Amino acid sequence: MDENKIMLSERDMPQAWYNINPHLPAPLNPPINPATGQPLGPEDLAPIFPMALIEQEMSMEPWIEIPDEVMEVLKIWRPTPLRRAFRLEEHLDTPARIYWKDESVSPPGSHKPNTAVAQAYYNKQEGVERITTETGAGQWGSALSFACQIFDIECDVYMVRVSYEQKPYRRLLMQTWGANCYSSPTDRTEAGRAILAENPDTPGSLGIAISEAVEDAAKNENTKYSLGSVLNHVLLHQTVTGLEMKRQFEEAGDYPDTIVGCVGGGSNFAGFAFPYVEEKISGQREIDIIGVEPTACPTLTRGLYHYDFGDTAEMTPLLKMFTLGHRFVPAPIHAGGLRYHGAAPQLSLLVSQGVIEARALRQNDVFEGAIMWARTEGFLPAPETAHAIRAAIDEAIKCKETGEEKCIVIGYSGHGHFDLAAYENYFSGNLVDYELPQEEIEEAEEYLPDIE
Ligand SMILES: *Cc1c(COP(=O)(O)O)cnc(C)c1O
């Protein structure tokens, strides 16, 4: 095909999300209640999540219909284009065909509203009036603010204090979409007050912000909590991207040999890749599925596959996942969305089974790839997305060496318009490459909960 982009019509959008649970090569270990050591029941989650999402979290149905009201909102920017990176191919002089599924075209500029919209809708259906969440750099907070604005739900975002102070633009985006954004720790919650009493100058952390958002939801009527990655229902909502992509490849008369995506909690990568996993497992297709993470936070490549908490304060259920330990404090790299200590249980299982490959890259190599991308393709990628781009470039260079005409597709999770300070750091030579010392991983082994 010689087109620059393959567009679907709204009529050709998938009508249902793909649930990978029934097709996993081994059963998923259930989430555990840390107080009892027993698997969680729906009633354990009911104080913080609406029932519809709890059902999706545990569902074994392979297809879950997308409600019309959600579809109408997704259509503001969906279907998104599948684009061909002709200019990058030419620059690399590679026989590989490089495509990218462009999730940067949504109002907040990333894949995150695919689940934010669905979550806001189900909360609204169950009479929830207010949603709380945490945010680091502000990508998730802004996506949820946008979704809550549409469904007329109040949205309270606990934003990690350093980011609140240093990254005002996404905070202003949240405000523009009508959300309240607080610098965490706050004096609104017990968790926040305790931290402030002990250390008034704390920079805050994602772990603290999660504790605040969960406490706020659990203690207040008609208030629920929302999470932007990791959980099964979040990955489910993201499969709209991979399902669209399948149809677009059919239209292009092509099929991916290699899928690359960046992994923070794993939701965008799972969305692109899970609809292809069944064909790989059943042996219908040979396909390399590669998740890319930073060397500074090498969850899938060097972490332990073990039950762990989702947050620092040990308030969440235990999930069996790859983890660097819930006390892990990642180095301050610029791909803020990739600095989580754990990874989605469904994705972790597939990595542990060898179905999905994981790779770690250094920040300077990643930004070099981002610049090459911007200078050939024109678009400015998010630092997170640039991890996938760099891995695709490496694969395309290999194709040049071997002469293989592979079809490579990049999960293009978002744009970098709010990340120019990171680019500035790269240009001025101030980006540091971090390798996580092995002792830190071994330390985690000591304090992980004693459940196999
Ligand atoms: C949040 C974010 C990520 C990482 O989150 P996942 O759940 O792993 O997808 C990646 N890219 C962008 C642009 C993001 O905003």
GROMACS .gro file of C-alpha atoms and ligand atoms in nm:
model
  467
    1MET     CA    1   0.000   0.000   0.000
    2ASP     CA    2   0.125   0.349  -0.069
    3GLU     CA    3  -0.108   0.558   0.143
    4ASN     CA    4   0.020   0.767   0.431
    5LYS     CA    5  -0.273   0.684   0.655
    6ILE     CA    6  -0.550   0.432   0.674
    7MET     CA    7  -0.867   0.579   0.815
    8LEU     CA    8  -1.171   0.377   0.920
    9SER     CA    9  -1.517   0.519   0.907
   10GLU     CA   10  -1.706   0.554   1.234
   11ARG     CA   11  -1.935   0.275   1.116
   12ASP     CA   12  -1.640   0.034   1.110
   13MET     CA   13  -1.542   0.089   1.472
   14PRO     CA   14  -1.538  -0.221   1.693
   15GLN     CA   15  -1.866  -0.262   1.882
   16ALA     CA   16  -1.716  -0.462   2.170
   17TRP     CA   17  -1.398  -0.467   2.377
   18TYR     CA   18  -1.178  -0.776   2.372
   19ASN     CA   19  -1.129  -0.947   2.708
   20ILE     CA   20  -0.815  -1.161   2.708
   21ASN     CA   21  -0.899  -1.344   3.034
   22PRO     CA   22  -1.052  -1.656   2.871
   23HIS     CA   23  -0.760  -1.682   2.626
   24LEU     CA   24  -0.469  -1.648   2.868
   25PRO     CA   25  -0.228  -1.945   2.846
   26ALA     CA   26  -0.261  -2.000   3.224
   27PRO     CA   27  -0.521  -1.884   3.475
   28LEU     CA   28  -0.462  -1.539   3.621
   29ASN     CA   29  -0.373  -1.542   3.991
   30PRO     CA   30  -0.656  -1.365   4.173
   31PRO     CA   31  -0.608  -1.037   4.360
   32ILE     CA   32  -0.561  -1.102   4.731
   33ASN     CA   33  -0.700  -0.914   5.028
   34PRO     CA   34  -0.387  -0.834   5.233
   35ALA     CA   35  -0.582  -0.843   5.561
   36THR     CA   36  -0.712  -1.200   5.516
   37GLY     CA   37  -0.471  -1.350   5.264
   38GLN     CA   38  -0.781  -1.465   5.071
   39PRO     CA   39  -0.886  -1.384   4.712
   40LEU     CA   40  -1.090  -1.067   4.683
   41GLY     CA   41  -1.462  -1.081   4.630
   42PRO     CA   42  -1.664  -0.816   4.448
   43GLU     CA   43  -1.784  -0.681   4.786
   44ASP     CA   44  -1.423  -0.596   4.882
   45LEU     CA   45  -1.398  -0.361   4.586
   46ALA     CA   46  -1.749  -0.214   4.604
   47PRO     CA   47  -1.658   0.080   4.831
   48ILE     CA   48  -1.421   0.223   4.568
   49PHE     CA   49  -1.535   0.096   4.225
   50PRO     CA   50  -1.878   0.080   4.056
   51MET     CA   51  -2.019  -0.274   4.017
   52ALA     CA   52  -2.007  -0.270   3.635
   53LEU     CA   53  -1.629  -0.224   3.643
   54ILE     CA   54  -1.584  -0.487   3.914
   55GLU     CA   55  -1.775  -0.732   3.692
   56GLN     CA   56  -1.552  -0.645   3.396
   57GLU     CA   57  -1.246  -0.689   3.616
   58MET     CA   58  -1.344  -1.052   3.683
   59SER     CA   59  -1.528  -1.133   3.359
   60MET     CA   60  -1.452  -1.444   3.153
   61GLU     CA   61  -1.661  -1.328   2.855
   62PRO     CA   62  -1.435  -1.276   2.554
   63TRP     CA   63  -1.633  -0.980   2.420
   64ILE     CA   64  -1.794  -0.699   2.618
   65GLU     CA   65  -2.021  -0.464   2.432
   66ILE     CA   66  -1.927  -0.095   2.422
   67PRO     CA   67  -2.231   0.104   2.542
   68ASP     CA   68  -2.374   0.350   2.287
   69GLU     CA   69  -2.316   0.646   2.521
   70VAL     CA   70  -1.944   0.557   2.545
   71MET     CA   71  -1.921   0.505   2.170
   72GLU     CA   72  -2.068   0.850   2.104
   73VAL     CA   73  -1.792   1.012   2.310
   74LEU     CA   74  -1.511   0.796   2.166
   75LYS     CA   75  -1.624   0.912   1.822
   76ILE     CA   76  -1.511   1.267   1.908
   77TRP     CA   77  -1.163   1.150   1.804
   78ARG     CA   78  -1.202   0.782   1.706
   79PRO     CA   79  -1.134   0.590   1.494
   80THR     CA   80  -0.773   0.706   1.507
   81PRO     CA   81  -0.547   0.680   1.202
   82LEU     CA   82  -0.303   0.400   1.132
   83ARG     CA   83  -0.017   0.583   0.966
   84ARG     CA   84   0.284   0.470   0.764
   85ALA     CA   85   0.625   0.618   0.851
   86PHE     CA   86   0.757   0.640   0.494
   87ARG     CA   87   1.001   0.919   0.569
   88LEU     CA   88   1.157   0.737   0.862
   89GLU     CA   89   1.186   0.420   0.650
   90GLU     CA   90   1.366   0.618   0.382
   91HIS     CA   91   1.594   0.785   0.634
   92LEU     CA   92   1.689   0.446   0.780
   93ASP     CA   93   1.716   0.295   0.431
   94THR     CA   94   1.537  -0.011   0.565
   95PRO     CA   95   1.332  -0.272   0.376
   96ALA     CA   96   1.099  -0.281   0.678
   97ARG     CA   97   0.751  -0.125   0.660
   98ILE     CA   98   0.690   0.091   0.968
   99TYR     CA   99   0.337   0.180   1.075
  100TRP     CA  100   0.208   0.367   1.379
  101LYS     CA  101  -0.133   0.362   1.544
  102ASP     CA  102  -0.184   0.723   1.645
  103GLU     CA  103  -0.349   0.769   1.985
  104SER     CA  104  -0.215   1.125   2.018
  105VAL     CA  105  -0.519   1.270   1.841
  106SER     CA  106  -0.753   1.253   2.143
  107PRO     CA  107  -0.839   1.578   2.325
  108PRO     CA  108  -0.592   1.513   2.613
  109GLY     CA  109  -0.336   1.386   2.360
  110SER     CA  110  -0.296   1.020   2.460
  111HIS     CA  111  -0.466   0.680   2.475
  112LYS     CA  112  -0.582   0.743   2.834
  113PRO     CA  113  -0.932   0.880   2.759
  114ASN     CA  114  -1.023   0.542   2.601
  115THR     CA  115  -1.070   0.410   2.954
  116ALA     CA  116  -1.143   0.741   3.130
  117VAL     CA  117  -1.459   0.785   2.922
  118ALA     CA  118  -1.578   0.429   2.988
  119GLN     CA  119  -1.507   0.457   3.362
  120ALA     CA  120  -1.684   0.792   3.395
  121TYR     CA  121  -1.986   0.648   3.211
  122TYR     CA  122  -2.025   0.341   3.438
  123ASN     CA  123  -1.984   0.557   3.747
  124LYS     CA  124  -2.253   0.793   3.621
  125GLN     CA  125  -2.484   0.495   3.553
  126GLU     CA  126  -2.456   0.391   3.917
  127GLY     CA  127  -2.528   0.737   4.053
  128VAL     CA  128  -2.174   0.831   4.148
  129GLU     CA  129  -2.141   1.208   4.182
  130ARG     CA  130  -1.769   1.245   4.241
  131ILE     CA  131  -1.455   1.056   4.129
  132THR     CA  132  -1.113   1.078   4.292
  133THR     CA  133  -0.782   0.979   4.142
  134GLU     CA  134  -0.409   1.042   4.163
  135THR     CA  135  -0.182   1.170   3.892
  136GLY     CA  136   0.193   1.204   3.850
  137ALA     CA  137   0.285   1.421   3.554
  138GLY     CA  138  -0.085   1.484   3.489
  139GLN     CA  139  -0.163   1.271   3.185
  140TRP     CA  140  -0.413   1.050   3.362
  141GLY     CA  141  -0.558   1.337   3.567
  142SER     CA  142  -0.625   1.539   3.254
  143ALA     CA  143  -0.784   1.245   3.070
  144LEU     CA  144  -1.018   1.173   3.362
  145SER     CA  145  -1.104   1.544   3.400
  146PHE     CA  146  -1.207   1.551   3.035
  147ALA     CA  147  -1.425   1.240   3.077
  148CYS     CA  148  -1.589   1.363   3.399
  149GLN     CA  149  -1.666   1.696   3.237
  150ILE     CA  150  -1.854   1.515   2.961
  151PHE     CA  151  -2.061   1.302   3.200
  152ASP     CA  152  -2.110   1.583   3.451
  153ILE     CA  153  -1.927   1.421   3.743
  154GLU     CA  154  -1.717   1.611   3.992
  155CYS     CA  155  -1.348   1.514   3.964
  156ASP     CA  156  -1.087   1.552   4.239
  157VAL     CA  157  -0.729   1.483   4.139
  158TYR     CA  158  -0.445   1.435   4.389
  159MET     CA  159  -0.135   1.545   4.202
  160VAL     CA  160   0.213   1.465   4.331
  161ARG     CA  161   0.345   1.788   4.483
  162VAL     CA  162   0.669   1.819   4.279
  163SER     CA  163   0.477   1.781   3.955
  164TYR     CA  164   0.205   2.018   4.074
  165GLU     CA  165   0.470   2.283   4.124
  166GLN     CA  166   0.700   2.203   3.830
  167LYS     CA  167   0.449   2.104   3.563
  168PRO     CA  168   0.168   2.358   3.568
  169TYR     CA  169   0.034   2.298   3.217
  170ARG     CA  170  -0.146   1.969   3.266
  171ARG     CA  171  -0.280   2.099   3.596
  172LEU     CA  172  -0.427   2.392   3.405
  173LEU     CA  173  -0.572   2.151   3.153
  174MET     CA  174  -0.750   1.971   3.439
  175GLN     CA  175  -0.882   2.301   3.567
  176THR     CA  176  -0.999   2.393   3.218
  177TRP     CA  177  -1.200   2.069   3.209
  178GLY     CA  178  -1.355   2.157   3.545
  179ALA     CA  179  -1.164   1.929   3.782
  180ASN     CA  180  -1.021   2.021   4.122
  181CYS     CA  181  -0.651   1.947   4.137
  182TYR     CA  182  -0.477   1.927   4.477
  183SER     CA  183  -0.109   1.926   4.559
  184SER     CA  184  -0.056   1.593   4.738
  185PRO     CA  185  -0.004   1.539   5.028
  186THR     CA  186  -0.304   1.752   5.130
  187ASP     CA  187  -0.471   1.816   5.463
  188ARG     CA  188  -0.794   1.670   5.318
  189THR     CA  189  -0.714   1.311   5.420
  190GLU     CA  190  -0.572   1.128   5.719
  191ALA     CA  191  -0.298   0.979   5.503
  192GLY     CA  192  -0.201   1.325   5.378
  193ARG     CA  193  -0.214   1.489   5.722
  194ALA     CA  194   0.006   1.217   5.872
  195ILE     CA  195   0.273   1.265   5.607
  196LEU     CA  196   0.259   1.646   5.638
  197ALA     CA  197   0.294   1.630   6.017
  198GLU     CA  198   0.604   1.418   5.981
  199ASN     CA  199   0.761   1.594   5.685
  200PRO     CA  200   0.600   1.924   5.580
  201ASP     CA  201   0.848   1.969   5.294
  202THR     CA  202   0.788   1.631   5.131
  203PRO     CA  203   0.790   1.635   4.748
  204GLY     CA  204   0.503   1.383   4.757
  205SER     CA  205   0.488   1.057   4.563
  206LEU     CA  206   0.248   0.858   4.352
  207GLY     CA  207   0.211   0.613   4.641
  208ILE     CA  208   0.098   0.889   4.877
  209ALA     CA  209  -0.138   1.036   4.617
  210ILE     CA  210  -0.301   0.694   4.562
  211SER     CA  211  -0.351   0.655   4.937
  212GLU     CA  212  -0.521   0.996   4.952
  213ALA     CA  213  -0.749   0.933   4.654
  214VAL     CA  214  -0.854   0.587   4.780
  215GLU     CA  215  -0.922   0.715   5.134
  216ASP     CA  216  -1.128   1.005   5.000
  217ALA     CA  217  -1.341   0.767   4.789
  218ALA     CA  218  -1.383   0.505   5.062
  219LYS     CA  219  -1.494   0.759   5.323
  220ASN     CA  220  -1.737   0.966   5.120
  221GLU     CA  221  -2.087   0.893   4.994
  222ASN     CA  222  -2.140   0.876   4.618
  223THR     CA  223  -1.768   0.900   4.561
  224LYS     CA  224  -1.559   0.637   4.382
  225TYR     CA  225  -1.196   0.600   4.287
  226SER     CA  226  -1.056   0.554   3.940
  227LEU     CA  227  -0.730   0.402   3.817
  228GLY     CA  228  -0.574   0.475   3.476
  229SER     CA  229  -0.372   0.157   3.415
  230VAL     CA  230  -0.276  -0.191   3.547
  231LEU     CA  231  -0.624  -0.334   3.622
  232ASN     CA  232  -0.799  -0.576   3.384
  233HIS     CA  233  -1.091  -0.344   3.307
  234VAL     CA  234  -0.853  -0.064   3.208
  235LEU     CA  235  -0.665  -0.289   2.965
  236LEU     CA  236  -1.001  -0.410   2.834
  237HIS     CA  237  -1.112  -0.057   2.744
  238GLN     CA  238  -0.784   0.005   2.563
  239THR     CA  239  -0.836  -0.288   2.323
  240VAL     CA  240  -1.041  -0.058   2.101
  241THR     CA  241  -0.702   0.055   1.963
  242GLY     CA  242  -0.579  -0.294   1.865
  243LEU     CA  243  -0.918  -0.392   1.725
  244GLU     CA  244  -0.929  -0.084   1.503
  245MET     CA  245  -0.571  -0.152   1.400
  246LYS     CA  246  -0.661  -0.506   1.288
  247ARG     CA  247  -0.926  -0.372   1.053
  248GLN     CA  248  -0.690  -0.106   0.923
  249PHE     CA  249  -0.425  -0.365   0.844
  250GLU     CA  250  -0.685  -0.571   0.660
  251GLU     CA  251  -0.767  -0.266   0.455
  252ALA     CA  252  -0.398  -0.206   0.389
  253GLY     CA  253  -0.350  -0.570   0.286
  254ASP     CA  254  -0.069  -0.601   0.538
  255TYR     CA  255  -0.013  -0.777   0.872
  256PRO     CA  256   0.229  -0.690   1.153
  257ASP     CA  257   0.533  -0.913   1.213
  258THR     CA  258   0.640  -0.697   1.507
  259ILE     CA  259   0.431  -0.491   1.750
  260VAL     CA  260   0.617  -0.252   1.982
  261GLY     CA  261   0.469  -0.043   2.261
  262CYS     CA  262   0.589   0.134   2.574
  263VAL     CA  263   0.500  -0.003   2.916
  264GLY     CA  264   0.429   0.195   3.231
  265GLY     CA  265   0.144   0.003   3.392
  266GLY     CA  266   0.089  -0.171   3.059
  267SER     CA  267  -0.248  -0.038   2.941
  268ASN     CA  268  -0.166   0.121   2.604
  269PHE     CA  269   0.061  -0.167   2.503
  270ALA     CA  270  -0.200  -0.425   2.603
  271GLY     CA  271  -0.463  -0.234   2.406
  272PHE     CA  272  -0.260  -0.253   2.086
  273ALA     CA  273  -0.125  -0.604   2.138
  274PHE     CA  274  -0.387  -0.821   2.314
  275PRO     CA  275  -0.612  -0.861   2.008
  276TYR     CA  276  -0.312  -1.026   1.838
  277VAL     CA  277  -0.207  -1.251   2.125
  278GLU     CA  278  -0.461  -1.526   2.055
  279GLU     CA  279  -0.331  -1.570   1.699
  280LYS     CA  280   0.020  -1.594   1.833
  281ILE     CA  281  -0.063  -1.845   2.108
  282SER     CA  282  -0.265  -2.065   1.873
  283GLY     CA  283   0.025  -2.067   1.626
  284GLN     CA  284  -0.180  -1.904   1.345
  285ARG     CA  285   0.079  -1.629   1.310
  286GLU     CA  286   0.439  -1.571   1.396
  287ILE     CA  287   0.447  -1.232   1.556
  288ASP     CA  288   0.693  -1.058   1.787
  289ILE     CA  289   0.522  -0.856   2.056
  290ILE     CA  290   0.770  -0.630   2.239
  291GLY     CA  291   0.702  -0.416   2.546
  292VAL     CA  292   0.957  -0.142   2.606
  293GLU     CA  293   1.045   0.020   2.939
  294PRO     CA  294   1.320   0.250   3.073
  295THR     CA  295   1.640   0.102   3.220
  296ALA     CA  296   1.569   0.330   3.520
  297CYS     CA  297   1.245   0.140   3.595
  298PRO     CA  298   1.300  -0.210   3.451
  299THR     CA  299   0.987  -0.376   3.589
  300LEU     CA  300   0.936  -0.645   3.324
  301THR     CA  301   1.301  -0.708   3.234
  302ARG     CA  302   1.447  -0.728   3.586
  303GLY     CA  303   1.160  -0.723   3.834
  304LEU     CA  304   1.032  -1.016   4.040
  305TYR     CA  305   0.713  -1.201   3.939
  306HIS     CA  306   0.543  -1.193   4.276
  307TYR     CA  307   0.241  -1.070   4.471
  308ASP     CA  308   0.283  -0.706   4.571
  309PHE     CA  309   0.091  -0.395   4.675
  310GLY     CA  310  -0.003  -0.136   4.414
  311ASP     CA  311   0.094   0.155   4.638
  312THR     CA  312   0.362   0.258   4.884
  313ALA     CA  313   0.124   0.288   5.180
  314GLU     CA  314   0.011  -0.078   5.146
  315MET     CA  315  -0.358   0.011   5.111
  316THR     CA  316  -0.438  -0.165   4.782
  317PRO     CA  317  -0.510  -0.534   4.721
  318LEU     CA  318  -0.215  -0.759   4.638
  319LEU     CA  319  -0.163  -0.833   4.269
  320LYS     CA  320   0.057  -1.102   4.117
  321MET     CA  321   0.276  -0.906   3.879
  322PHE     CA  322   0.627  -0.814   3.783
  323THR     CA  323   0.739  -0.566   4.047
  324LEU     CA  324   1.043  -0.375   4.165
  325GLY     CA  325   0.883  -0.361   4.511
  326HIS     CA  326   0.622  -0.112   4.630
  327ARG     CA  327   0.885   0.092   4.815
  328PHE     CA  328   1.077   0.145   4.492
  329VAL     CA  329   1.141   0.513   4.417
  330PRO     CA  330   1.223   0.553   4.049
  331ALA     CA  331   1.493   0.792   3.929
  332PRO     CA  332   1.354   1.122   3.800
  333ILE     CA  333   1.353   1.030   3.431
  334HIS     CA  334   1.139   1.226   3.188
  335ALA     CA  335   0.903   0.952   3.081
  336GLY     CA  336   0.685   1.015   3.388
  337GLY     CA  337   0.423   0.763   3.271
  338LEU     CA  338   0.676   0.479   3.280
  339ARG     CA  339   0.788   0.516   3.641
  340TYR     CA  340   0.556   0.264   3.809
  341HIS     CA  341   0.700  -0.015   4.026
  342GLY     CA  342   0.458  -0.282   3.900
  343ALA     CA  343   0.289  -0.388   3.575
  344ALA     CA  344  -0.054  -0.517   3.478
  345PRO     CA  345  -0.115  -0.877   3.599
  346GLN     CA  346  -0.245  -0.990   3.255
  347LEU     CA  347   0.063  -0.850   3.081
  348SER     CA  348   0.294  -0.989   3.351
  349LEU     CA  349   0.150  -1.336   3.301
  350LEU     CA  350   0.208  -1.321   2.924
  351VAL     CA  351   0.567  -1.204   2.976
  352SER     CA  352   0.630  -1.481   3.230
  353GLN     CA  353   0.497  -1.733   2.976
  354GLY     CA  354   0.725  -1.602   2.701
  355VAL     CA  355   0.439  -1.487   2.477
  356ILE     CA  356   0.543  -1.125   2.508
  357GLU     CA  357   0.902  -1.004   2.508
  358ALA     CA  358   1.025  -0.714   2.724
  359ARG     CA  359   1.312  -0.477   2.656
  360ALA     CA  360   1.466  -0.184   2.847
  361LEU     CA  361   1.617   0.127   2.688
  362ARG     CA  362   1.827   0.420   2.810
  363GLN     CA  363   1.679   0.771   2.809
  364ASN     CA  364   1.942   0.926   2.581
  365ASP     CA  365   1.894   0.657   2.316
  366VAL     CA  366   1.519   0.706   2.349
  367PHE     CA  367   1.540   1.083   2.295
  368GLU     CA  368   1.776   1.034   2.002
  369GLY     CA  369   1.498   0.823   1.849
  370ALA     CA  370   1.237   1.088   1.934
  371ILE     CA  371   1.440   1.357   1.755
  372MET     CA  372   1.492   1.135   1.451
  373TRP     CA  373   1.116   1.077   1.447
  374ALA     CA  374   1.030   1.448   1.473
  375ARG     CA  375   1.278   1.532   1.197
  376THR     CA  376   1.144   1.269   0.958
  377GLU     CA  377   0.777   1.216   1.045
  378GLY     CA  378   0.722   1.568   1.180
  379PHE     CA  379   0.523   1.477   1.491
  380LEU     CA  380   0.660   1.529   1.841
  381PRO     CA  381   0.619   1.213   2.052
  382ALA     CA  382   0.570   1.189   2.429
  383PRO     CA  383   0.890   1.064   2.601
  384GLU     CA  384   0.696   0.746   2.690
  385THR     CA  385   0.600   0.686   2.328
  386ALA     CA  386   0.958   0.747   2.221
  387HIS     CA  387   1.055   0.420   2.391
  388ALA     CA  388   0.842   0.231   2.140
  389ILE     CA  389   0.977   0.443   1.855
  390ARG     CA  390   1.337   0.371   1.950
  391ALA     CA  391   1.272  -0.003   1.967
  392ALA     CA  392   1.105   0.011   1.624
  393ILE     CA  393   1.406   0.197   1.483
  394ASP     CA  394   1.636  -0.073   1.625
  395GLU     CA  395   1.420  -0.345   1.465
  396ALA     CA  396   1.417  -0.163   1.130
  397ILE     CA  397   1.797  -0.131   1.139
  398LYS     CA  398   1.819  -0.508   1.199
  399CYS     CA  399   1.599  -0.558   0.891
  400LYS     CA  400   1.843  -0.353   0.687
  401GLU     CA  401   2.125  -0.582   0.798
  402THR     CA  402   1.935  -0.905   0.727
  403GLY     CA  403   1.734  -0.784   0.429
  404GLU     CA  404   1.407  -0.892   0.598
  405GLU     CA  405   1.099  -0.701   0.481
  406LYS     CA  406   0.921  -0.699   0.812
  407CYS     CA  407   0.606  -0.509   0.894
  408ILE     CA  408   0.661  -0.321   1.222
  409VAL     CA  409   0.389  -0.130   1.406
  410ILE     CA  410   0.439   0.123   1.684
  411GLY     CA  411   0.179   0.191   1.952
  412TYR     CA  412   0.195   0.568   1.942
  413SER     CA  413   0.053   0.640   2.287
  414GLY     CA  414   0.069   1.022   2.290
  415HIS     CA  415   0.219   1.352   2.184
  416GLY     CA  416   0.493   1.541   2.366
  417HIS     CA  417   0.360   1.897   2.353
  418PHE     CA  418   0.366   1.925   2.731
  419ASP     CA  419   0.707   1.759   2.760
  420LEU     CA  420   0.930   2.013   2.593
  421ALA     CA  421   1.130   2.066   2.913
  422ALA     CA  422   1.248   1.707   2.869
  423TYR     CA  423   1.356   1.784   2.513
  424GLU     CA  424   1.539   2.090   2.640
  425ASN     CA  425   1.727   1.871   2.886
  426TYR     CA  426   1.826   1.638   2.606
  427PHE     CA  427   1.947   1.918   2.384
  428SER     CA  428   2.155   2.070   2.662
  429GLY     CA  429   2.315   1.734   2.740
  430ASN     CA  430   2.161   1.713   3.086
  431LEU     CA  431   1.977   1.382   3.052
  432VAL     CA  432   2.127   1.114   3.272
  433ASP     CA  433   2.111   0.743   3.189
  434TYR     CA  434   2.016   0.539   3.494
  435GLU     CA  435   2.077   0.169   3.543
  436LEU     CA  436   1.902   0.031   3.846
  437PRO     CA  437   2.155  -0.127   4.088
  438GLN     CA  438   2.090  -0.497   4.148
  439GLU     CA  439   2.091  -0.441   4.529
  440GLU     CA  440   1.771  -0.240   4.503
  441ILE     CA  441   1.590  -0.530   4.340
  442GLU     CA  442   1.727  -0.773   4.597
  443GLU     CA  443   1.610  -0.538   4.873
  444ALA     CA  444   1.254  -0.564   4.741
  445GLU     CA  445   1.273  -0.939   4.777
  446GLU     CA  446   1.311  -0.890   5.152
  447TYR     CA  447   0.989  -0.698   5.211
  448LEU     CA  448   0.749  -0.839   4.950
  449PRO     CA  449   0.438  -0.997   5.106
  450ASP     CA  450   0.481  -1.364   5.184
  451ILE     CA  451   0.229  -1.504   4.936
  452GLU     CA  452   0.320  -1.718   4.635
  453LIG     C1  453   0.041   0.714   3.087
  453LIG     C2  454   0.113   0.700   2.959
  453LIG     C3  455   0.187   0.584   2.927
  453LIG     C4  456   0.207   0.469   3.022
  453LIG     O1  457   0.094   0.407   3.073
  453LIG     P1  458   0.045   0.262   3.028
  453LIG     O2  459  -0.064   0.228   3.121
  453LIG     O3  460   0.163   0.170   3.036
  453LIG     O4  461  -0.002   0.275   2.889
  453LIG     C5  462   0.247   0.576   2.802
  453LIG     N1  463   0.237   0.676   2.713
  453LIG     C6  464   0.167   0.790   2.740
  453LIG     C7  465   0.163   0.897   2.638
  453LIG     C8  466   0.102   0.804   2.863
  453LIG     O5  467   0.033   0.915   2.889
   0.00000   0.00000   0.00000
